[in-house]
Amino acid sequence: MALAKKPVNGMKDILPEEMQVRDYVMGVIKETYRSFGFTPIETPCMENIGNLSNKQGGENEKLIFKVLKRGEKLNLEAAQTEEDVVDFGMRYDLTVPLARFYSNNSNRLPAPFKALQMGNVWRADRPQRGRYRQFMQCDIDILGEPSNLAEIELILATTTTLGRIGFKNFQIRINERRILKAMAAYSGFPEESYDTVFIILDKMDKIGLEGVAEELEKSGFGKGEIEKYLGLFRTMEDKKDVAEGVSWLAGQLGDFLEEEVAANLREIAACVENTKEAEFDLVFDPTLVRGMSYYTGTIFEIAMPEFGGSCGGGGRYDKMVGKFTGNDVPACGFSIGFERIILLLLESGFQVPGQSEKVAYLIEKNYPGDKLAQVTAQAQQERKAGKQVLVARMNKNKKFQKEKLAAEGYTEIKEFFNRD
Amino acid sequence: MALAKKPVNGMKDILPEEMQVRDYVMGVIKETYRSFGFTPIETPCMENIGNLSNKQGGENEKLIFKVLKRGEKLNLEAAQTEEDVVDFGMRYDLTVPLARFYSNNSNRLPAPFKALQMGNVWRADRPQRGRYRQFMQCDIDILGEPSNLAEIELILATTTTLGRIGFKNFQIRINERRILKAMAAYSGFPEESYDTVFIILDKMDKIGLEGVAEELEKSGFGKGEIEKYLGLFRTMEDKKDVAEGVSWLAGQLGDFLEEEVAANLREIAACVENTKEAEFDLVFDPTLVRGMSYYTGTIFEIAMPEFGGSCGGGGRYDKMVGKFTGNDVPACGFSIGFERIILLLLESGFQVPGQSEKVAYLIEKNYPGDKLAQVTAQAQQERKAGKQVLVARMNKNKKFQKEKLAAEGYTEIKEFFNRD
């Protein structure tokens, strides 16, 4: 039987040039996050299917790759539904597995626990250009820290990392779930319709204020509520500064907004501005919604000028661990859109810094064994001295071989002939 | 619904202490292999199920985690067999995916192509202590190199890596599929029974010469053949030196063994001995079989005194790429038993070298925001200076918190009080 040469539909092979950039970026990420006290952990790529289908993951739950039961557990003839034939599923993010990990191991973990996860996730999306069904996620999370120290550390660690990779002039947009709710309440929308309102608000980037107004009207909301709501956003368009924007809004919303929410955001902004290493702007964005239904407080997102959409984001999710243990644990996380970062670097012709010198040894065919042993020893000496040494047979078409090696970055080529 | 706290059956969560060792070892592996000219690549964790079920993988093919079809492709009601409901499977090793990768991308790869793969594989084994159903493999392979330069580079790269991780006094055992066959032919076993003979021979480690003799007899082989066969092994027990053992055996086997096989092994041994950096012995082991049916020539294995079984191995598989492309490509690989290496290191109390100093900042509750901004900036300065700085809230039970931090390796703890 002929075998398939292509990867499975929607997934990709990663070639040496891309891997080199990925490895470099992963190295910077690990080193920087470690300096902030984050420790790497890993969970299995599969989870029990029940953990993945509990409504925490929103739309992603429709995209799970499910794993067939094995052996006696599998009874295909009696099977009525998918639930009968699967037991595990591939994780679609790293947050649900982290909450499970924490529930399973909390007595062996420090408090607060600062976790770094870099791992693949799978989503059975319709394959499309630049989006793959297996992709790397890179998350940092702080569990057990109720105060805004979590947000401050997450934003500083993530932006420092992005800066050290070479990104600048990006934005971190910040908002709060409780601000979203207070604005909706202040405007007079009924509480049960908030989700509908936020889904429409989330399109602001694409359809603008007028578009949002139209869609809210179409959904049957009253003109008065819509006008009051959009009035807030209109005024805030030139109040991107967190302290200014939040203070103004708190004044408007009055009792609809808990006092600590505004103070909390102002404190985050002050610490980030005073400490930041990378060149970026922290901006208040009251239109920021973020889809995942598990967020309970602060939410944030990375926006890059080079890239239309978001390059990562996160927020506070204080209620998720409780789904596993019955006891809530404060939690907050920030995820870098690893694949988008890599795409941006590759498209910009990024060169990995600090590459070691590459030397190729070409050995003529039938080069005698005793002399070969001297050549391999010589190669080992050069490797010890920090060089990257390839030992390979000389091809018949040596000219072509040398041209190819030069193109691969080999700056020195040594040839070894039988007659030497 | 209550969620499951445990990982899926047979897989494990990896905690910070183990991850630190894993990350360190992965770093040494990548750096050392890169100095030998190996370039990292990655393939998706899933393959088309047909690629995994083509008899190349031997017993492992019975252990595949299979992935359920999705959407319209899935028709559970009409399904008769597993083949009807699955399309992908989780890879059970990195060799089959590599052959597919090479077939798919060879025109964009150097020749010879030296690949490094570090990735998870999955096998639905019965769960048992120390063996997991998801585990990391770490393979190097050279494709397109027909000569023994491939074997030499693979053995040198692997042993240099093991040495730099800190292992010594280990063995690399080497043999050749063609020697196995020649010995069986010389002894008079019929060709169609070679596989049966080799499966029994493979147990030599456990049951000894007499055990092998008994089992061969039970399987119905003649006393004369068995005696002749075992006589070879008896004599060779004190001929572990590759050059000596291979030469003696070549003399015995005469025309049963192609001349180049012995010369080839002697040349590998000479180059390895003259070049090796790690402290290990290269020994000729005519009882070495290795299970995978895809091997065609040299085979080798790592044996550690600290660990009963094998800690990795590999060999030449010149016929696998041809299953994808129709054209054979010479190929040879060496896999480190990553999980066993990690287990040995953890059990020996291995300490990761070169750890940076760990400092903890403890901030009293309600510490004022403007002063907090100065503290976070101070932490950032220490991080820039190479320290690992944790910024956390001070707990009510500060004494316990500080004891825990000390146990986690924090050598300096700075406290920040509101009254300061």
XYZ file of C-alpha atoms in Angstrom, chain B residues 22-401:
380
model
C 14.188 17.726 31.726
C 14.755 21.263 30.441
C 18.420 21.093 31.370
C 18.927 17.730 29.655
C 17.029 18.893 26.572
C 19.312 21.919 26.434
C 22.481 19.795 26.542
C 21.056 17.435 23.919
C 20.136 20.244 21.525
C 23.417 22.058 21.904
C 25.585 18.965 21.508
C 23.662 17.547 18.563
C 23.704 20.942 16.873
C 27.519 20.968 17.095
C 27.427 17.742 15.062
C 25.364 19.454 12.368
C 21.978 17.981 13.313
C 19.066 20.352 12.746
C 15.818 20.157 14.735
C 12.588 19.400 12.878
C 9.056 18.651 13.999
C 6.166 16.660 12.614
C 2.537 16.664 13.802
C 1.757 14.325 16.700
C -0.903 12.687 14.550
C -0.395 10.733 11.337
C -2.841 9.315 8.859
C -3.830 5.974 10.321
C -2.686 4.126 7.177
C 0.879 5.344 7.683
C 0.946 3.917 11.196
C -0.594 0.542 10.345
C 1.755 -0.649 7.630
C 3.609 -3.357 9.548
C 6.782 -1.230 9.935
C 6.163 -0.641 13.615
C 5.855 -4.244 14.770
C 4.100 -4.707 18.113
C 3.693 -0.948 18.523
C 0.982 -0.935 15.889
C -1.311 -2.711 18.329
C -0.875 0.162 20.776
C -2.041 3.095 18.669
C -4.326 5.731 20.162
C -6.754 6.340 17.311
C -8.553 9.602 16.595
C -12.286 9.657 15.858
C -13.432 11.085 12.523
C -15.294 14.363 12.765
C -18.436 15.923 11.276
C -19.964 14.393 8.174
C -17.134 11.874 7.796
C -18.313 10.079 10.913
C -21.228 7.693 10.507
C -21.473 5.730 13.732
C -24.635 3.892 12.775
C -23.176 2.371 9.635
C -19.818 1.656 11.279
C -18.691 -1.978 11.288
C -15.023 -1.777 12.237
C -12.575 0.674 13.815
C -11.336 1.569 10.343
C -14.752 3.062 9.585
C -14.653 5.565 12.432
C -11.033 6.746 12.670
C -8.832 8.677 10.250
C -5.770 9.707 12.278
C -3.647 8.044 14.956
C -1.142 9.280 17.544
C 2.439 8.496 16.465
C 4.039 5.620 18.408
C 7.585 6.591 17.445
C 9.443 9.337 15.570
C 10.943 7.162 12.833
C 7.869 6.519 10.700
C 6.928 10.230 10.823
C 10.529 11.138 9.887
C 10.421 8.910 6.806
C 7.152 10.589 5.797
C 8.604 14.037 6.508
C 11.635 13.279 4.357
C 9.478 11.987 1.511
C 7.350 15.136 1.695
C 10.165 17.665 1.927
C 13.340 16.097 0.524
C 13.751 18.707 -2.214
C 13.973 21.411 0.457
C 16.419 19.502 2.698
C 20.221 19.244 2.614
C 21.884 15.993 1.524
C 22.780 14.197 3.689
C 20.009 15.362 5.986
C 20.850 15.197 9.699
C 17.656 15.504 11.740
C 17.108 15.974 15.460
C 13.652 15.231 16.803
C 12.510 15.629 20.397
C 8.850 14.938 20.852
C 6.159 12.983 22.593
C 4.926 9.630 21.369
C 1.938 7.626 22.580
C 1.467 3.904 23.171
C -1.650 2.394 24.743
C 0.396 -0.039 26.827
C -1.004 -1.517 30.011
C -0.082 1.182 32.579
C 2.747 0.111 34.901
C 5.195 1.723 37.277
C 7.723 3.932 35.536
C 6.206 3.357 32.092
C 3.829 5.914 30.717
C 1.510 5.998 27.742
C 2.817 9.391 26.695
C 6.566 9.775 26.734
C 9.298 11.819 25.150
C 11.572 10.400 22.485
C 14.794 11.978 21.389
C 16.085 10.807 18.009
C 18.849 11.748 15.645
C 18.799 10.384 12.118
C 20.954 10.765 9.027
C 19.199 10.307 5.690
C 21.046 10.035 2.395
C 24.358 8.758 3.782
C 25.052 5.184 2.598
C 28.490 4.868 4.207
C 29.396 4.197 7.815
C 30.038 7.911 8.346
C 26.390 7.877 9.443
C 26.959 5.268 12.155
C 30.162 6.963 13.309
C 28.560 10.394 13.636
C 25.465 8.981 15.355
C 27.465 7.048 17.951
C 29.847 9.945 18.602
C 27.040 12.507 18.895
C 24.950 10.321 21.212
C 27.819 9.322 23.491
C 29.213 12.879 23.643
C 25.744 14.029 24.711
C 25.427 11.342 27.388
C 28.891 12.213 28.668
C 28.066 15.912 28.903
C 24.902 15.128 30.853
C 27.169 13.327 33.295
C 26.964 9.622 32.420
C 30.040 7.448 32.268
C 31.070 3.802 32.292
C 28.242 2.890 29.979
C 28.387 0.557 26.988
C 27.424 0.937 23.367
C 26.658 -2.553 22.063
C 26.860 -2.989 18.333
C 25.806 -5.721 15.919
C 24.651 -6.115 12.317
C 21.465 -7.615 10.945
C 23.574 -9.331 8.292
C 25.756 -10.915 10.999
C 22.640 -12.228 12.725
C 21.528 -13.774 9.462
C 24.952 -15.150 8.572
C 25.281 -16.844 11.961
C 21.866 -18.448 11.565
C 22.653 -19.563 8.023
C 26.083 -20.945 9.021
C 24.437 -22.946 11.801
C 21.971 -24.496 9.370
C 18.673 -22.878 10.402
C 16.259 -22.550 7.495
C 15.820 -18.958 6.283
C 12.064 -18.830 6.948
C 12.689 -19.536 10.653
C 15.216 -16.707 11.241
C 12.652 -14.451 12.932
C 11.740 -17.216 15.402
C 15.411 -17.849 16.132
C 16.125 -14.133 16.684
C 13.153 -13.674 19.020
C 14.594 -16.454 21.199
C 18.171 -15.139 20.883
C 16.931 -11.738 22.049
C 16.241 -13.291 25.481
C 19.919 -14.170 26.058
C 20.262 -11.323 28.599
C 17.541 -12.844 30.740
C 17.712 -16.623 30.277
C 21.369 -17.193 29.346
C 22.894 -19.609 26.823
C 21.249 -22.716 28.316
C 17.832 -21.000 28.351
C 18.202 -20.080 24.694
C 19.224 -23.659 23.871
C 16.140 -25.016 25.648
C 13.751 -22.649 23.913
C 15.250 -23.376 20.498
C 14.795 -27.077 21.171
C 11.189 -26.547 22.281
C 10.547 -24.726 19.016
C 11.606 -27.875 17.175
C 15.049 -26.947 15.892
C 17.633 -29.716 15.504
C 20.306 -30.394 18.164
C 23.084 -30.091 15.603
C 22.054 -26.610 14.470
C 21.531 -25.441 18.031
C 24.941 -26.733 19.154
C 26.738 -25.125 16.223
C 24.889 -21.829 16.809
C 25.543 -21.673 20.549
C 29.150 -22.706 20.049
C 29.711 -19.416 18.217
C 28.253 -17.395 21.082
C 30.249 -19.361 23.664
C 33.557 -18.584 21.983
C 32.651 -14.969 21.508
C 31.822 -14.314 25.143
C 35.399 -13.165 25.705
C 35.708 -11.349 22.381
C 33.843 -8.132 23.199
C 36.419 -5.973 21.421
C 34.790 -5.097 18.089
C 37.843 -5.594 15.874
C 38.789 -8.879 17.533
C 35.258 -10.289 17.742
C 34.232 -9.346 14.228
C 37.476 -10.643 12.711
C 37.240 -13.987 14.480
C 33.591 -14.344 13.505
C 34.253 -13.404 9.875
C 36.886 -16.142 9.782
C 34.412 -18.706 11.109
C 31.472 -17.711 8.933
C 33.485 -17.555 5.721
C 31.260 -17.089 2.696
C 28.130 -16.801 4.810
C 29.129 -13.218 5.637
C 29.790 -10.508 3.068
C 33.336 -9.257 3.473
C 32.399 -5.586 3.725
C 30.252 -6.173 6.823
C 33.257 -6.948 9.038
C 35.414 -4.193 7.522
C 32.575 -1.748 8.033
C 32.178 -2.547 11.737
C 35.942 -2.419 12.320
C 36.120 1.028 10.726
C 33.252 2.306 12.888
C 35.019 1.002 15.991
C 38.373 2.543 15.052
C 36.876 5.999 14.434
C 34.715 5.921 17.565
C 37.589 4.766 19.783
C 39.958 7.416 18.424
C 37.469 10.263 18.764
C 35.219 9.570 21.709
C 34.896 12.190 24.409
C 32.703 10.316 26.914
C 33.937 7.399 29.034
C 32.255 4.334 27.574
C 33.059 1.022 25.932
C 32.052 0.097 22.425
C 31.489 -3.673 22.458
C 30.543 -6.213 19.852
C 27.387 -8.052 20.934
C 26.331 -10.779 18.475
C 23.237 -11.466 20.632
C 21.845 -7.968 20.028
C 18.658 -8.259 17.954
C 16.470 -5.137 18.463
C 12.804 -5.628 17.766
C 11.796 -3.202 15.059
C 11.429 -5.019 11.786
C 12.604 -2.057 9.715
C 16.328 -2.392 10.488
C 18.488 -3.516 7.549
C 22.140 -3.253 8.715
C 24.023 -1.999 11.755
C 22.114 -2.014 15.032
C 23.221 -0.596 18.370
C 22.038 -0.112 21.910
C 23.040 1.856 25.031
C 23.490 -0.208 28.207
C 23.879 1.553 31.557
C 25.222 -0.257 34.600
C 22.742 1.670 36.815
C 19.794 0.514 34.777
C 18.909 -3.061 33.921
C 17.547 -2.631 30.415
C 18.523 -0.587 27.414
C 18.669 3.212 27.608
C 18.282 3.769 23.899
C 19.394 2.366 20.609
C 19.074 2.503 16.890
C 20.330 1.253 13.600
C 20.208 1.415 9.841
C 16.891 1.267 8.001
C 17.612 1.696 4.320
C 14.222 0.519 3.063
C 11.730 2.717 4.897
C 11.695 5.919 2.851
C 11.062 3.771 -0.209
C 7.708 2.734 1.255
C 6.623 6.362 0.834
C 8.386 7.347 -2.384
C 9.162 4.127 -4.228
C 12.873 5.040 -4.086
C 14.961 3.753 -1.217
C 17.102 6.281 0.645
C 19.875 5.152 3.006
C 18.937 6.015 6.578
C 20.350 5.444 10.028
C 19.171 6.658 13.434
C 19.957 6.650 17.135
C 17.354 7.239 19.835
C 18.113 8.179 23.441
C 15.744 6.642 26.004
C 14.918 10.103 27.292
C 12.515 9.052 30.046
C 14.955 6.474 31.431
C 17.783 8.990 31.434
C 15.590 11.422 33.367
C 14.534 8.694 35.804
C 18.192 7.764 36.467
C 19.103 11.410 37.047
C 16.162 12.013 39.397
C 16.913 8.854 41.375
C 20.559 9.857 41.745
C 19.596 13.266 43.184
C 20.982 15.138 40.177
C 21.327 18.907 40.686
C 20.996 21.137 37.638
C 24.239 23.137 37.376
C 24.478 26.889 36.885
C 21.215 27.896 38.556
C 20.795 31.636 39.029
C 20.323 33.143 42.483
C 16.704 33.151 43.687
C 15.333 36.191 45.518
C 11.816 36.589 46.948
C 10.113 39.950 47.540
C 7.268 39.678 50.047
C 4.833 42.569 49.909
C 2.504 43.274 52.839
C -1.208 43.392 52.046
C -2.499 46.853 51.074
C 1.021 48.078 50.339
C 0.359 51.454 48.651
C 0.299 51.501 44.856
C 2.874 54.277 44.312
C 5.430 52.527 46.502
C 4.632 49.187 44.878
C 5.683 50.659 41.537
C 9.129 51.310 43.024
C 9.367 47.743 44.296
C 8.461 46.197 40.949
C 11.080 48.410 39.290
C 13.681 47.261 41.816
C 12.784 43.627 41.071
C 13.214 44.278 37.350
C 16.722 45.641 37.988
C 17.695 42.484 39.869
C 16.287 40.334 37.065
C 18.341 42.263 34.538
C 21.372 41.500 36.692
C 20.696 37.779 36.240
C 18.737 36.932 39.357
C 15.450 35.087 39.541
C 13.034 37.328 41.454
C 9.644 36.312 42.800
C 7.310 39.151 43.815
C 4.492 37.835 46.024
C 2.080 38.935 48.726
C 3.167 38.365 52.287
C 0.993 35.668 53.884
C -0.549 35.977 57.333
C 1.646 33.058 58.399
C 4.855 34.679 57.208
C 7.148 32.295 59.063
C 5.740 29.272 57.217
C 5.859 31.155 53.913
